[in-house]
CSV table of C-alpha atoms and ligand atoms in Angstrom, one decimal:
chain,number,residue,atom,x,y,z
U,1,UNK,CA,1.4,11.5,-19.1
U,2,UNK,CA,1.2,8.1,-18.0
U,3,UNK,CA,-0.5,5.4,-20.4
U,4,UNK,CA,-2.1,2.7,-19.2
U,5,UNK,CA,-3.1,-0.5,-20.7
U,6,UNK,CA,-6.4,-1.3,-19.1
U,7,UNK,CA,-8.8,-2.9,-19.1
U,8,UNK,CA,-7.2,-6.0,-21.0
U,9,UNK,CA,-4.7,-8.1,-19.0
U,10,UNK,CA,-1.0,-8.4,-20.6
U,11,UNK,CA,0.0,-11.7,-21.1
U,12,UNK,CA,-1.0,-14.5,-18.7
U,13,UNK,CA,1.8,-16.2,-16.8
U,14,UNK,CA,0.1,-18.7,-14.5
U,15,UNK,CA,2.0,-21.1,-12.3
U,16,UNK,CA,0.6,-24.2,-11.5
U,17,UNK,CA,-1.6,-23.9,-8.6
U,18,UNK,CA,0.3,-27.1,-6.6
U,19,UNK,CA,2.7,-24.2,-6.0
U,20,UNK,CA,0.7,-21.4,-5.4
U,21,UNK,CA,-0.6,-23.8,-2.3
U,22,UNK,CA,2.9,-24.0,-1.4
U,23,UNK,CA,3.3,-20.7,-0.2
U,24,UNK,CA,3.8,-21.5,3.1
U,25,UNK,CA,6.7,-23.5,2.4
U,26,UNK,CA,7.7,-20.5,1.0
U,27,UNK,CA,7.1,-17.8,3.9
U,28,UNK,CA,8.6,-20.6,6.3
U,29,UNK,CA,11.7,-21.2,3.9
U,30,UNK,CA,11.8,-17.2,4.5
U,31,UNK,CA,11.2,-17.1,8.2
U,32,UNK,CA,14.0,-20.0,8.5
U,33,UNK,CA,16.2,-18.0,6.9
U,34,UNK,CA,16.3,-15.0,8.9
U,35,UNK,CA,16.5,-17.3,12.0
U,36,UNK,CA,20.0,-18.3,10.7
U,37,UNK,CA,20.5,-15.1,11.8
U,38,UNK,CA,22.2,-13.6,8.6
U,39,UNK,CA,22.2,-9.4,8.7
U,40,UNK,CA,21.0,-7.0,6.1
U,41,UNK,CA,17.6,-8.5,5.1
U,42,UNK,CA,16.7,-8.3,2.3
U,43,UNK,CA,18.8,-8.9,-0.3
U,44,UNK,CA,17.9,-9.1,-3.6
U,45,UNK,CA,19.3,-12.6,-3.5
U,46,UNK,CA,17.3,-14.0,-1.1
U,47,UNK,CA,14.0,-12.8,-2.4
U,48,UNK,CA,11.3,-15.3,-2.0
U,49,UNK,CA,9.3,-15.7,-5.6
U,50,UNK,CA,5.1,-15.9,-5.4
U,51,UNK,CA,4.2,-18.5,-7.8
U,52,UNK,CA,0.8,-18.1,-9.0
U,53,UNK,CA,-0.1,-14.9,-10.1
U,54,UNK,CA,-1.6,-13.6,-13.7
U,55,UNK,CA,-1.2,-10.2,-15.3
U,56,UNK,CA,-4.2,-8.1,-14.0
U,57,UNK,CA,-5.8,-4.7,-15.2
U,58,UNK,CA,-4.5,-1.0,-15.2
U,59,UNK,CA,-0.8,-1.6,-15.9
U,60,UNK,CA,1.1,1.1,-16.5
U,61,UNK,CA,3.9,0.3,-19.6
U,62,UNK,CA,6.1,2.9,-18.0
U,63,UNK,CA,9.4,1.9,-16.8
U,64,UNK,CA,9.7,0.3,-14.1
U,65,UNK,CA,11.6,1.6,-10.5
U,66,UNK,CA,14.4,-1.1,-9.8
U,67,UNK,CA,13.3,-3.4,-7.1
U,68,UNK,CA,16.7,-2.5,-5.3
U,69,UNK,CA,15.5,1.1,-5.1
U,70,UNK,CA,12.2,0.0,-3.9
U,71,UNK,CA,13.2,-1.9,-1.4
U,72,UNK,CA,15.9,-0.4,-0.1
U,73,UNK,CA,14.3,3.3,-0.3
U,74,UNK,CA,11.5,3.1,2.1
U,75,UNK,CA,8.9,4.7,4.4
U,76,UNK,CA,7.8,2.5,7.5
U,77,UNK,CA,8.1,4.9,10.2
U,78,UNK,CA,7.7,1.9,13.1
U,79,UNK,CA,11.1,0.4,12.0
U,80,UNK,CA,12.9,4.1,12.0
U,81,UNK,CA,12.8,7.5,10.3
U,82,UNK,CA,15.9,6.8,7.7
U,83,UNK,CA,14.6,5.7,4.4
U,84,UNK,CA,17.0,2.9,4.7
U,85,UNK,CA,15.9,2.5,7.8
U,86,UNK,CA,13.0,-0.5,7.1
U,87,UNK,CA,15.5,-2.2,5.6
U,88,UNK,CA,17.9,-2.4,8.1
U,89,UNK,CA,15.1,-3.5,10.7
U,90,UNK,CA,11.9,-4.6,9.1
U,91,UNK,CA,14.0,-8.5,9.4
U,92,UNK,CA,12.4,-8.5,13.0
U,93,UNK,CA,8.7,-8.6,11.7
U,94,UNK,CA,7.3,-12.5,11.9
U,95,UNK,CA,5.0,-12.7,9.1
U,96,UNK,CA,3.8,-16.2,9.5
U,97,UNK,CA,1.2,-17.3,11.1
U,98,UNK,CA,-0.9,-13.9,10.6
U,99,UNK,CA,-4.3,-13.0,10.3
U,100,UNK,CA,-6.5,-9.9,9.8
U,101,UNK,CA,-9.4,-8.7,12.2
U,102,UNK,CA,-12.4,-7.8,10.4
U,103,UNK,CA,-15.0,-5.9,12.4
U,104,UNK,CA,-16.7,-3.6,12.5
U,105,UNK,CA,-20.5,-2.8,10.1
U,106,UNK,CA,-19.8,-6.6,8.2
U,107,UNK,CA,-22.1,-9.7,8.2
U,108,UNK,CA,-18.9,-11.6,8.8
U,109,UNK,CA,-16.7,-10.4,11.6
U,110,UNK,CA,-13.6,-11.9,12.7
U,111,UNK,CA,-10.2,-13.3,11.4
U,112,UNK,CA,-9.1,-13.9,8.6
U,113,UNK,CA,-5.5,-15.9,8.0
U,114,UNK,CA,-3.2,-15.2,5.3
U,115,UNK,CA,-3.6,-18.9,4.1
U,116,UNK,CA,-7.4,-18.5,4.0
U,117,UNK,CA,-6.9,-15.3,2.2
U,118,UNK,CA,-4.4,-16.8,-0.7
U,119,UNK,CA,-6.4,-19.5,-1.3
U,120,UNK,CA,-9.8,-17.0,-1.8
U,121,UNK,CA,-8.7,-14.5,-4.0
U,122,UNK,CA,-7.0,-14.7,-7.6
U,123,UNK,CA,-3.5,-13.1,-7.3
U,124,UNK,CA,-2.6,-10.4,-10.4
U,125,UNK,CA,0.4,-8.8,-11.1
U,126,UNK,CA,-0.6,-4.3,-11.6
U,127,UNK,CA,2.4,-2.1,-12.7
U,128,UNK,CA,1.1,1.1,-10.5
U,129,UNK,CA,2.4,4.6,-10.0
U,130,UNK,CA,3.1,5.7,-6.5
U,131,UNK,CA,3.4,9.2,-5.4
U,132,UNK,CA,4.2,10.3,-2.3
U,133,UNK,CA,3.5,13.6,-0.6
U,134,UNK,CA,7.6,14.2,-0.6
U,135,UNK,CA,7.4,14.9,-3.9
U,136,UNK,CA,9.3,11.5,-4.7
U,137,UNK,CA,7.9,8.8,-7.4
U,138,UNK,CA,8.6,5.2,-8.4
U,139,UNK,CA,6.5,2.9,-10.4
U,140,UNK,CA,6.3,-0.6,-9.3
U,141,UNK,CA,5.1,-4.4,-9.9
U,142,UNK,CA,2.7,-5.4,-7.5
U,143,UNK,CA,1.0,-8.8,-6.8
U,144,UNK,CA,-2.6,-8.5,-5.4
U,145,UNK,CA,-6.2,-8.7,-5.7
U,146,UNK,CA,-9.1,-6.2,-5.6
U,147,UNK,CA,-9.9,-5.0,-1.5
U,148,UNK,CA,-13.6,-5.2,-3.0
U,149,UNK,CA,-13.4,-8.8,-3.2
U,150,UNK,CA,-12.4,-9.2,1.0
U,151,UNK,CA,-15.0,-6.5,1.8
U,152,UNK,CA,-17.1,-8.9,-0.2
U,153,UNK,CA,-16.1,-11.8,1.4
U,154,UNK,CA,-16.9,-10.1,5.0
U,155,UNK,CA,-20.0,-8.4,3.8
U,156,UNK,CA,-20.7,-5.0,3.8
U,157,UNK,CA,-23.5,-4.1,6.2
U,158,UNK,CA,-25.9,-1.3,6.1
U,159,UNK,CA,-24.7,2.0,7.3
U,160,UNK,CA,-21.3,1.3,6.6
U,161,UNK,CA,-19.7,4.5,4.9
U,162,UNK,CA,-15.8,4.3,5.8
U,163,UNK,CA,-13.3,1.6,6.1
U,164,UNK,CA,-10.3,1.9,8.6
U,165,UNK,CA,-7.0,0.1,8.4
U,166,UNK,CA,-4.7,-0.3,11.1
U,167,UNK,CA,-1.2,-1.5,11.4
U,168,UNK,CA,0.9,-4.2,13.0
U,169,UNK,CA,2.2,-2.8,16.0
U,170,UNK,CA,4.3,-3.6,18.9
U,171,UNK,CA,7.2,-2.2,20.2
U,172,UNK,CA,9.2,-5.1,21.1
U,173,UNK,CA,9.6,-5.8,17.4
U,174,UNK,CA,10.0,-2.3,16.3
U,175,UNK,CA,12.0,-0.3,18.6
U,176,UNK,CA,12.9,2.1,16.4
U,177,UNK,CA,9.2,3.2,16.7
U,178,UNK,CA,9.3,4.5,20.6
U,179,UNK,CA,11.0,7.4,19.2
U,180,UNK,CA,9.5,8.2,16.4
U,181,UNK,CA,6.6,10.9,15.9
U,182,UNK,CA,3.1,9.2,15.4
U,183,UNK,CA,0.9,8.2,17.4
U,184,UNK,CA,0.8,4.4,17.1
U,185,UNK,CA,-0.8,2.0,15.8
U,186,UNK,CA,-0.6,3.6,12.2
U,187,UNK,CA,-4.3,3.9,10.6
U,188,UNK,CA,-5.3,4.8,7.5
U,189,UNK,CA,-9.0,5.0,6.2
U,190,UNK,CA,-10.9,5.5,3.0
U,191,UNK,CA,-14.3,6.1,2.0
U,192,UNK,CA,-16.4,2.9,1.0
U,193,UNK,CA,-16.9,3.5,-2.5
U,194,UNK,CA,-12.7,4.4,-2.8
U,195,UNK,CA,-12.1,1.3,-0.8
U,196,UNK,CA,-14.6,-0.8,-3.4
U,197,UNK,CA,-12.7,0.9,-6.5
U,198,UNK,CA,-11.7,-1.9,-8.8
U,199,UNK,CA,-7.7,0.1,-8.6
U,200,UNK,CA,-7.8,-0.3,-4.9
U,201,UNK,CA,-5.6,-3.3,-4.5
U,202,UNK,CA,-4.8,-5.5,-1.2
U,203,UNK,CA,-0.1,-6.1,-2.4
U,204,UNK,CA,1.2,-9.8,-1.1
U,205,UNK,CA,4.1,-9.1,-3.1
U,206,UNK,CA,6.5,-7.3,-5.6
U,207,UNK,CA,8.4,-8.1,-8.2
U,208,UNK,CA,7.0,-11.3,-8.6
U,209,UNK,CA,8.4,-11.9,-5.2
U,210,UNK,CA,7.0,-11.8,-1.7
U,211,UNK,CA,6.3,-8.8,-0.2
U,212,UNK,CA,9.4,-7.6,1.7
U,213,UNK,CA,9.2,-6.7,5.0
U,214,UNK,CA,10.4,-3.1,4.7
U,215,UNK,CA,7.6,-2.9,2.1
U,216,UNK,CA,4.9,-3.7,4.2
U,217,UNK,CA,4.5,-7.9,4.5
U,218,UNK,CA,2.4,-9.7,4.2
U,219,UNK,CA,-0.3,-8.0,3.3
U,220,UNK,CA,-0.4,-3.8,2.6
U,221,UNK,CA,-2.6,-1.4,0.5
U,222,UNK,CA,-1.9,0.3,-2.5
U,223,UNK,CA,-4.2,3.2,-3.8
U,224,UNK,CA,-2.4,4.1,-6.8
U,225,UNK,CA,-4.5,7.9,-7.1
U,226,UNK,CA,-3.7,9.6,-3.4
U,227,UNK,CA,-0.6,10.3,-2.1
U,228,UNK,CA,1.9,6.8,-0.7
U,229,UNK,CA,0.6,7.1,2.9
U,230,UNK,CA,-2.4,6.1,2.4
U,231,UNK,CA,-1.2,3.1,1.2
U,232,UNK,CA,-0.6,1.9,5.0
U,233,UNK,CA,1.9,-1.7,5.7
U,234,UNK,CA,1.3,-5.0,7.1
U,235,UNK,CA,-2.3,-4.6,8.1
U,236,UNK,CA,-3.5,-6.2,10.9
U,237,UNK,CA,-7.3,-4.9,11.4
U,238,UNK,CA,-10.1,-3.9,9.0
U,239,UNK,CA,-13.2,-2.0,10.5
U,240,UNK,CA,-16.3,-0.7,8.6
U,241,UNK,CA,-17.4,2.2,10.2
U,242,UNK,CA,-20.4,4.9,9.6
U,243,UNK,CA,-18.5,7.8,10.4
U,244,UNK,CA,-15.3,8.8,8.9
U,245,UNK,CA,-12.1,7.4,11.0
U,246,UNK,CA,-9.2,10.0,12.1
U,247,UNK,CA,-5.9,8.4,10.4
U,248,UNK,CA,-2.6,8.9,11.9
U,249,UNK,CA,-1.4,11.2,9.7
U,250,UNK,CA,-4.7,13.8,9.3
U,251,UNK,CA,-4.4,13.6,13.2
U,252,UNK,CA,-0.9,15.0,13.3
U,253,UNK,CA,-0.9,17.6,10.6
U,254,UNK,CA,-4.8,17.9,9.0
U,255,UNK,CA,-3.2,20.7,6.5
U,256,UNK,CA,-0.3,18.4,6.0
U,257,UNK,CA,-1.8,15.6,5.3
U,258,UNK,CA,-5.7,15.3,4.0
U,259,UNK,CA,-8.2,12.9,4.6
U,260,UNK,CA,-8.6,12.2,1.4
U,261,UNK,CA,-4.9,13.1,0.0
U,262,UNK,CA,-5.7,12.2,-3.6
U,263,UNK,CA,-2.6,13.3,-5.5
U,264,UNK,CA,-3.0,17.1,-6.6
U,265,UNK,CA,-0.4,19.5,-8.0
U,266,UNK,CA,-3.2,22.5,-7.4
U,267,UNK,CA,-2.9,22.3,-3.4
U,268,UNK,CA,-0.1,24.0,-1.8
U,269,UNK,CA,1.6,21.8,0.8
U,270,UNK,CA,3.5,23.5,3.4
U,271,UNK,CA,6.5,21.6,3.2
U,272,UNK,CA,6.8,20.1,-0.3
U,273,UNK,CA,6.2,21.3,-3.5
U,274,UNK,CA,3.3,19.1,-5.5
U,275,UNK,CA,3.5,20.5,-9.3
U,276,UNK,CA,6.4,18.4,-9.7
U,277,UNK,CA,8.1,14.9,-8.9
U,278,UNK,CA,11.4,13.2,-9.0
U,279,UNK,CA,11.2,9.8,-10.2
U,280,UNK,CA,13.7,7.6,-8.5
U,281,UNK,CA,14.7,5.4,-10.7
U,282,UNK,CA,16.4,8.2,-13.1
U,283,UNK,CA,16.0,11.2,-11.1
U,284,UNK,CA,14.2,13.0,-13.8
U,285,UNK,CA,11.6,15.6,-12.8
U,286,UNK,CA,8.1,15.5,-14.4
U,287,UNK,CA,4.9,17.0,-13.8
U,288,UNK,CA,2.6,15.8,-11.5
U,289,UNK,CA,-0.6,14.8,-12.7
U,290,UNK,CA,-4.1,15.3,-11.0
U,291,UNK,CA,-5.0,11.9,-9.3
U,292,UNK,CA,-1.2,10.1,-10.3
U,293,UNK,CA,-2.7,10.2,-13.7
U,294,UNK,CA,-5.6,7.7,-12.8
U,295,UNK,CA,-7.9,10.9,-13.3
U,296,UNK,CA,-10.4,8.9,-16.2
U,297,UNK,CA,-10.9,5.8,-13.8
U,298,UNK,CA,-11.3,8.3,-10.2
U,299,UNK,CA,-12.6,11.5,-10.7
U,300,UNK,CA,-16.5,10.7,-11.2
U,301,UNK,CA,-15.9,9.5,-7.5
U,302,UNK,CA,-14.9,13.6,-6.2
U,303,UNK,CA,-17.8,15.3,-8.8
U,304,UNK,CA,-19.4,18.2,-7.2
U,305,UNK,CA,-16.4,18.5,-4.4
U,306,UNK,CA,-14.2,21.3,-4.2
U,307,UNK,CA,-10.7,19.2,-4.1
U,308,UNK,CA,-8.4,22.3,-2.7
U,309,UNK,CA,-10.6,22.0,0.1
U,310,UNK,CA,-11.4,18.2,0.7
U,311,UNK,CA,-7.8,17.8,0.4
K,1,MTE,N1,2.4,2.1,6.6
K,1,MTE,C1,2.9,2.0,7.8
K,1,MTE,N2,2.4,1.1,8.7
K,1,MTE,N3,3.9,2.8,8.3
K,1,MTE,C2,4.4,3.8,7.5
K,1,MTE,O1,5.3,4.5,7.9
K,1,MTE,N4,4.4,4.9,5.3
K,1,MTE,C3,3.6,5.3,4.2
K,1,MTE,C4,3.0,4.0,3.5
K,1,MTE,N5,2.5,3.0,4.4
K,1,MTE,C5,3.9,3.9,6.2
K,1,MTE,C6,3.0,3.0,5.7
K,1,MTE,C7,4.2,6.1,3.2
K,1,MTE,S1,4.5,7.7,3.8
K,1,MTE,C8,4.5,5.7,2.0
K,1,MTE,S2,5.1,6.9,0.8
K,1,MTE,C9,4.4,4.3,1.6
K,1,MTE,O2,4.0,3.5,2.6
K,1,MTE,C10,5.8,3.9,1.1
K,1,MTE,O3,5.7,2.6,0.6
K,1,MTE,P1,7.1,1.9,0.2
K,1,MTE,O4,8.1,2.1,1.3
K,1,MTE,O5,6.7,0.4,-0.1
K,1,MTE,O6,7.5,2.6,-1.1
């Protein structure tokens, strides 16, 4: 059983703020770097640390997945189907200048740019557990803040029920992705009051590092309780909508892959067993717990529904 040590944050490690501001001397000390044309990004080595970050809520004190495995065992399906696949090609993905469409049911649409969005929100450090529906588990360090606080920011206008997430995509960058299976651009959707969950983070980095590439830079979604695809990469749009959105996934394979996906070792999935997991980082089996063990903070959100069918 997981433990978690929320709601306190863990020690405080802030950096000087003079640096936080410098992250774009950062992400262009990056994007120089991979112009000198050196193959293999990433390595460990040249990882780019994000100053400025404290220790946030809901930390998990399990240990951690090593940030080689998580970054070099990946699922980005636009750079290739190989779990070492993103790795290999995520290095073609420009990650600055970039901004974020938000439309849609807000007071506020339009874009947003990464810069804007560093400088708004309070970056925190959350150990989270993520499952994913191949029956694989890691547990990882991300650097974030709350997606409540941007749907804040944009304002959340009346009728608005759903919020849809789509990612960068264009095929010049990611060939890999022509013959892949989905139909692009990748989407993903929750309901408003998942998307407003205080565990419901927007991930600028890892391992007190930049987000990689292969791991979705700059900017991705973690939702700790359902199943890793949810969590959808480098997001380029966010739309409010009043009726529920048609991700990529539930398009291709409804039965496969749920709307709602929230980790569950009572629903039988065609392809991969759910009652168990194999943690990568000592290829131990353990139990798979109802909602990735975030059951107390969650549930109260699914009361009344039947979650074998709303899966
Ligand atoms: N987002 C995009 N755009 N494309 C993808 O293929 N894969 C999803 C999710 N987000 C995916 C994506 C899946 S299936 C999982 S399990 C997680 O990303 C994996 O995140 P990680 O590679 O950082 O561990």
């Amino acid at each position: 059983m997981p433990k978690f040590s929320y709601p306190i944050p863990r020690t405080a490690e802030i950096t000087p703020k003079a640096a936080f501001l410098n992250r774009r001397a950062v992400v262009a000390g990056l994007t120089a770097g991979l112009a000198t044309g050196l193959a293999g990004w990433p390595t460990i080595g040249r990882a780019q640390p994000l100053p400025g970050f404290t220790s946030g809520p809901y930390s998990t004190d399990e240990d951690l997945t090593t940030k080689e495995v998580a970054t070099g065992y990946c699922n980005f399906f636009e750079f290739g189907p190989a779990k070492d696949d993103p790795a290999q090609n995520a290095h073609m993905l420009q990650t600055d200048p970039w901004s974020i469409m938000i439309d849609g049911l807000v007071d506020r649409p339009g874009p947003i740019d990464m810069d804007d969005i560093l400088r708004r929100f309070a970056l925190e450090e959350r150990i989270y557990r993520l499952r994913c529906v191949e029956a694989w588990s890691m547990v990882i360090p991300w650097i974030g803040f709350p997606l409540a606080e941007l749907l804040a920011y944009a304002g959340v206008g009346s009728g608005a029920r759903y919020v849809q997430f789509e990612s960068f995509d264009d095929v010049s960058v990611m060939p890999q992705r022509a013959r892949s299976l989905l139909d692009w651009p990748y989407t993903e959707a929750l309901r408003l009051d998942e998307a407003t969950h205080p565990l419901t983070l927007l991930a600028v980095g890892m391992y007190g590092d930049v987000m990689p590439n292969q791991n979705g830079a700059p900017i991705r979604l973690v939702v700790p309780w359902k199943y890793g695809f949810k969590s959808i990469k480098s997001i380029k749009r966010i739309s409010l909508t009043a009726s529920q959105p048609a991700p990529t996934w539930h398009v291709k394979s409804p039965r496969e892959y749920g709307f709602y996906a929230n980790v569950n070792p009572g629903v039988r999935h065609p392809r991969w067993h759910q009652a168990t997991e194999r943690r990568l980082h000592d290829g131990t089996r353990i139990r798979t717990e109802m909602f990735n063990g975030y059951g107390d903070l969650v549930a109260d959100m699914y009361a009344g529904m039947d979650l074998e069918q709303h899966y």
